[in-house]
Coordinates of N, CA, C and O in Angstrom, one line a residue:
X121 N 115.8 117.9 -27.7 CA 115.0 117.2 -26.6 C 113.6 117.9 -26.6 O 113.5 119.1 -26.6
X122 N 112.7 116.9 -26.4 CA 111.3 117.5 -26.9 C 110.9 118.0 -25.4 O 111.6 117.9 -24.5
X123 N 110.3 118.3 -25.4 CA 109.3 118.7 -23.9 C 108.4 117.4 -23.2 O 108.1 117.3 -22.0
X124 N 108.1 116.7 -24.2 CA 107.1 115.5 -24.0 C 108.6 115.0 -23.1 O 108.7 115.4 -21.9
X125 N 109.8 114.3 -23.7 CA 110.7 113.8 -23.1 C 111.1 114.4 -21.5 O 110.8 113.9 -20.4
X126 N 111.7 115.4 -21.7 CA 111.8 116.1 -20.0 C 110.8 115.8 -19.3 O 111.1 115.1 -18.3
X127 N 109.4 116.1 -19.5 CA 108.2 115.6 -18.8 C 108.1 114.2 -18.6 O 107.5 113.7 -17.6
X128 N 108.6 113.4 -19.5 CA 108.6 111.8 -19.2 C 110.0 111.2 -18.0 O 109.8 110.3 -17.2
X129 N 111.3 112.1 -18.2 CA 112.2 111.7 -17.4 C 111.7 112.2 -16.0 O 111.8 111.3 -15.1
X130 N 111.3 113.3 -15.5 CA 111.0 114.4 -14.7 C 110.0 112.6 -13.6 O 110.4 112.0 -12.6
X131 N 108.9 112.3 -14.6 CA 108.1 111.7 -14.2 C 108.7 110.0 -13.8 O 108.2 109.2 -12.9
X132 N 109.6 109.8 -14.5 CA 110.2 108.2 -13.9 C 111.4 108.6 -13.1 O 112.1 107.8 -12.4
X133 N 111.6 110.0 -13.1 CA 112.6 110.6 -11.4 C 111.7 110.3 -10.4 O 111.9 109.4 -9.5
X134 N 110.8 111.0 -10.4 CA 110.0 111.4 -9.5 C 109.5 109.7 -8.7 O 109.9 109.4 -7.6
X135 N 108.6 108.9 -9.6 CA 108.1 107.6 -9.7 C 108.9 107.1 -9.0 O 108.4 106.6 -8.0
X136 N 110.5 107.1 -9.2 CA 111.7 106.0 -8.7 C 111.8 106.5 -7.7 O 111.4 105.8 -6.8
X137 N 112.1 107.9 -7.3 CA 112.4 108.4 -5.4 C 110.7 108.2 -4.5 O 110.4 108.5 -3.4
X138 N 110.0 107.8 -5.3 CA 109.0 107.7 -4.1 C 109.0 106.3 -4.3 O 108.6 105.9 -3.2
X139 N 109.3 105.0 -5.1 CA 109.3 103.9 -5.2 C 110.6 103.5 -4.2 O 110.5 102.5 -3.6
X140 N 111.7 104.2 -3.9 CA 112.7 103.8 -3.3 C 112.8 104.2 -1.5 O 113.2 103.5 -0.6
X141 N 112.1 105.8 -1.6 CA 111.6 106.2 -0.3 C 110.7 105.5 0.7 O 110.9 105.4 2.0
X142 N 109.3 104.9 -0.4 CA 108.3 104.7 0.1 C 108.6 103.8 1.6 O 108.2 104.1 2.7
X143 N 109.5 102.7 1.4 CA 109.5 101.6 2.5 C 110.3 102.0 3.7 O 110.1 101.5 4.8
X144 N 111.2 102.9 3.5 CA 111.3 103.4 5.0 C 110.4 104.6 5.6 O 110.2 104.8 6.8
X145 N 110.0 105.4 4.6 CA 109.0 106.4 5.5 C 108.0 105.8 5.9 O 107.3 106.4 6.8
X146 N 107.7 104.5 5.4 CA 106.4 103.5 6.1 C 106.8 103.1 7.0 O 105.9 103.2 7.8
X147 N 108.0 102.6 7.6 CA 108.5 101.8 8.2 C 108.6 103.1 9.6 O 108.3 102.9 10.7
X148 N 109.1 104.4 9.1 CA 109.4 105.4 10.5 C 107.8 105.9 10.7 O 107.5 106.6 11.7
X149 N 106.9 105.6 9.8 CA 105.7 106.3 10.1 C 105.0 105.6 11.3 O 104.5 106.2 12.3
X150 N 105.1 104.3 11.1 CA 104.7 102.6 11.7 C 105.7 102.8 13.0 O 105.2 103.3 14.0
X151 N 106.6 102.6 13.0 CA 107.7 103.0 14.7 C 107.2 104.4 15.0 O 106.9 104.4 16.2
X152 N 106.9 105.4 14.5 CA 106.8 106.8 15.4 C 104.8 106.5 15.7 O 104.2 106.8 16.7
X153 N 104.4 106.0 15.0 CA 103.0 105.9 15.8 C 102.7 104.8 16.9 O 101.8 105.0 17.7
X154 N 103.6 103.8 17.0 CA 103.6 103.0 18.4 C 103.9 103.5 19.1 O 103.5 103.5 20.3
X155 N 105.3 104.4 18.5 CA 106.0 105.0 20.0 C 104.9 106.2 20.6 O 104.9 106.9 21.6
X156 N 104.2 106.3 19.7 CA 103.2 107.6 20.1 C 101.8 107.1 21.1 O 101.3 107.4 22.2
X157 N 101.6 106.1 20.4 CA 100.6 105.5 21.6 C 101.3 104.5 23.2 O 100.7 103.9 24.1
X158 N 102.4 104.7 22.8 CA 103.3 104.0 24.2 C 103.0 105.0 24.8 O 102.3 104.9 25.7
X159 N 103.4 106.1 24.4 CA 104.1 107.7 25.0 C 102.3 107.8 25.3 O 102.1 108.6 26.2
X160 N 101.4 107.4 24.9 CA 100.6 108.3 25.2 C 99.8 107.2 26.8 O 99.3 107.7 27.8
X161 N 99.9 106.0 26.3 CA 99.3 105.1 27.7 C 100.2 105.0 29.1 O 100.0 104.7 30.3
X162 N 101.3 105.3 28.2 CA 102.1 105.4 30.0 C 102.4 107.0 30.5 O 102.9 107.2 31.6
X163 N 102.0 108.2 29.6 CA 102.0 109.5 30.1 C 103.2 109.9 30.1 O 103.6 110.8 30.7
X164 N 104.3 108.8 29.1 CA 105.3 109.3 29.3 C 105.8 110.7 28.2 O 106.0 110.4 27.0
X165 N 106.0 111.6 28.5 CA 106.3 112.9 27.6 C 107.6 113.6 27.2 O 108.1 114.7 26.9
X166 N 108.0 112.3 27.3 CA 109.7 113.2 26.2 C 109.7 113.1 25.2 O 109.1 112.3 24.5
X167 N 110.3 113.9 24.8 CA 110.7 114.2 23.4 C 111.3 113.8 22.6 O 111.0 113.8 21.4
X168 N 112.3 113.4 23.1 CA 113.3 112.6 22.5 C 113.2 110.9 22.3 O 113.7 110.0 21.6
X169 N 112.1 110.9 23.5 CA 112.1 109.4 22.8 C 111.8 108.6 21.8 O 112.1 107.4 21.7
X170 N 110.9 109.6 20.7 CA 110.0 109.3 19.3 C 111.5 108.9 18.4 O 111.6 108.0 17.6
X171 N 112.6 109.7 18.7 CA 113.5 109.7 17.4 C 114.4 108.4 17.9 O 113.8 107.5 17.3
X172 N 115.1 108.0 18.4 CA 115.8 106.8 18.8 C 115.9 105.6 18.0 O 116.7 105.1 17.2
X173 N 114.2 105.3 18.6 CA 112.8 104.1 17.9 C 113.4 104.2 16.5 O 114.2 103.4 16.1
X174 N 112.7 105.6 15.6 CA 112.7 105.7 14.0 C 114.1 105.3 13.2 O 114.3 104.5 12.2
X175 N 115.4 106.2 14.2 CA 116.4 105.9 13.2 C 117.0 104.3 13.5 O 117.6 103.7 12.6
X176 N 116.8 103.7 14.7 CA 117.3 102.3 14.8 C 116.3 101.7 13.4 O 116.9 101.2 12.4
X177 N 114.7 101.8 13.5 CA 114.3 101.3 12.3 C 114.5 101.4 11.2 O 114.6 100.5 10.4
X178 N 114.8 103.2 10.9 CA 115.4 103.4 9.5 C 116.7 102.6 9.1 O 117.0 102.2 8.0
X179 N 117.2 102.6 9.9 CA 119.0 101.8 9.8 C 118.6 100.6 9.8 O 119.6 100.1 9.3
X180 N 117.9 99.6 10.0 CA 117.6 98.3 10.4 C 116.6 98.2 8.7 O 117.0 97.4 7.9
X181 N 115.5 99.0 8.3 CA 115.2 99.1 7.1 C 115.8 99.0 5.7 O 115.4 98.4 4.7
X182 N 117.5 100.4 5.9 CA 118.1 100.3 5.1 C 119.3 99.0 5.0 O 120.2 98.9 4.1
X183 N 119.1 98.4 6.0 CA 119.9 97.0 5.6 C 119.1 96.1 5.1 O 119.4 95.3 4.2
X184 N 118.0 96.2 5.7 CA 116.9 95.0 4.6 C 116.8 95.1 3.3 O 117.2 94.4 2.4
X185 N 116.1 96.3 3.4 CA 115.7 97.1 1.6 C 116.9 97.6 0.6 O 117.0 97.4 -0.6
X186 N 117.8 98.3 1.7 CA 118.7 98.3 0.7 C 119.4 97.8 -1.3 O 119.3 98.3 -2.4
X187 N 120.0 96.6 -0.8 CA 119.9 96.1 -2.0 C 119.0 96.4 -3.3 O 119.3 97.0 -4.3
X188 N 117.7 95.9 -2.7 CA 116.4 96.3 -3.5 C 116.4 98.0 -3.8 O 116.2 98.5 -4.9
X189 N 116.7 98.6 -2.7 CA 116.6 99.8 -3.4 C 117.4 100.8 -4.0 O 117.1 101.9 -4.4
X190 N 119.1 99.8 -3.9 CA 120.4 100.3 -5.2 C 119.8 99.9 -6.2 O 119.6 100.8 -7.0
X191 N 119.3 98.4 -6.6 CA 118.9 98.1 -7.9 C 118.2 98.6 -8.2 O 118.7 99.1 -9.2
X192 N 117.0 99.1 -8.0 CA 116.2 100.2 -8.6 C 116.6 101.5 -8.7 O 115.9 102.2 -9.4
X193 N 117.9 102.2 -8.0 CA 118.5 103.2 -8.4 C 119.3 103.1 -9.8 O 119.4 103.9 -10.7
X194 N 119.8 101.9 -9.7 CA 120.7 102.0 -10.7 C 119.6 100.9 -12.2 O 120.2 100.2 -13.0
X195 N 118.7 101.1 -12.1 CA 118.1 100.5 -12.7 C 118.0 101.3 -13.7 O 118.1 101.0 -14.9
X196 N 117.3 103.2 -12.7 CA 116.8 104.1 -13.4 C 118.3 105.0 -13.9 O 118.1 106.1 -14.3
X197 N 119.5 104.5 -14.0 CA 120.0 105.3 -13.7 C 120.7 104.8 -15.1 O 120.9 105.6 -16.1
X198 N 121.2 103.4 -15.3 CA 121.0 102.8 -16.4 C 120.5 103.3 -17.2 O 121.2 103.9 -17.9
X199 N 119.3 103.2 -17.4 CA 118.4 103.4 -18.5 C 118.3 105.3 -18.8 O 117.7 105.8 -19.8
X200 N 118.8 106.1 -17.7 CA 118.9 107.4 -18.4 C 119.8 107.1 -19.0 O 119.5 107.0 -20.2
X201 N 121.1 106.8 -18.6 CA 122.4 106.8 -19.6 C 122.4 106.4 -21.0 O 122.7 107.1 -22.0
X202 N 121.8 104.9 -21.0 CA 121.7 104.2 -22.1 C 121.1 104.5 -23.5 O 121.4 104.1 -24.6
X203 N 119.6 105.6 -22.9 CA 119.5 106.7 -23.9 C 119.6 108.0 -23.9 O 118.8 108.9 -23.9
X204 N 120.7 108.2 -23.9 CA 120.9 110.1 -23.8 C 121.5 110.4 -25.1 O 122.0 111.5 -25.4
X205 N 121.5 110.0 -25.3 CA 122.1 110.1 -27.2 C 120.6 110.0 -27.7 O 120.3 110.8 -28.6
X206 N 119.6 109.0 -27.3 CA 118.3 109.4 -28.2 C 117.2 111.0 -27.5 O 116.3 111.6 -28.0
X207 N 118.3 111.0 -25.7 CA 117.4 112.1 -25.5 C 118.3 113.9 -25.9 O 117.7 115.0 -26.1
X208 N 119.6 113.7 -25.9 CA 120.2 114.4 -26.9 C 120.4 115.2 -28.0 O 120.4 116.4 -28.2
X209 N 120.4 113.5 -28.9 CA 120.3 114.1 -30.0 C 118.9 114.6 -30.9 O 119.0 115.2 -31.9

């Protein structure tokens, strides 16, 4: 296995977990900044209120996206298997 190869897998690892991440960290970034400007126009200052908001969205996210983003797991995951005998041998 060449070096060029590891550097090319390394790089469609990497590519796939921020392709699969991206739509819920957008999604908890998007809910924690409303809840920040609520918290901030009504003076309200708890703490705990920021996280509630994000994980009901993350959970409500990963039922939307989901699907979409097993198939692109296993898309990439496929395609290591399928050549590992060319990255092998």
């Amino acid at each position: 296995m060449s070096e060029e190869m590891v550097i090319s897998i390394a790089e469609k690892g990497i590519y796939t977990t921020l392709i699969i991440t991206g739509p819920l960290l957008l999604l908890a970034l998007v809910v924690g900044l409303a809840v920040s400007i609520f918290q901030a126009t009504t003076q309200i200052q708890e703490q705990t209120l920021a996280f509630i908001p994000k994980i009901v969205a993350v959970l409500v996210g990963i039922v939307f996206f989901g699907p979409w983003m097993l198939s692109h797991l296993l898309s990439f995951a496929t395609d290591i298997f399928s050549n590992l005998n060319r990255f092998v041998g």
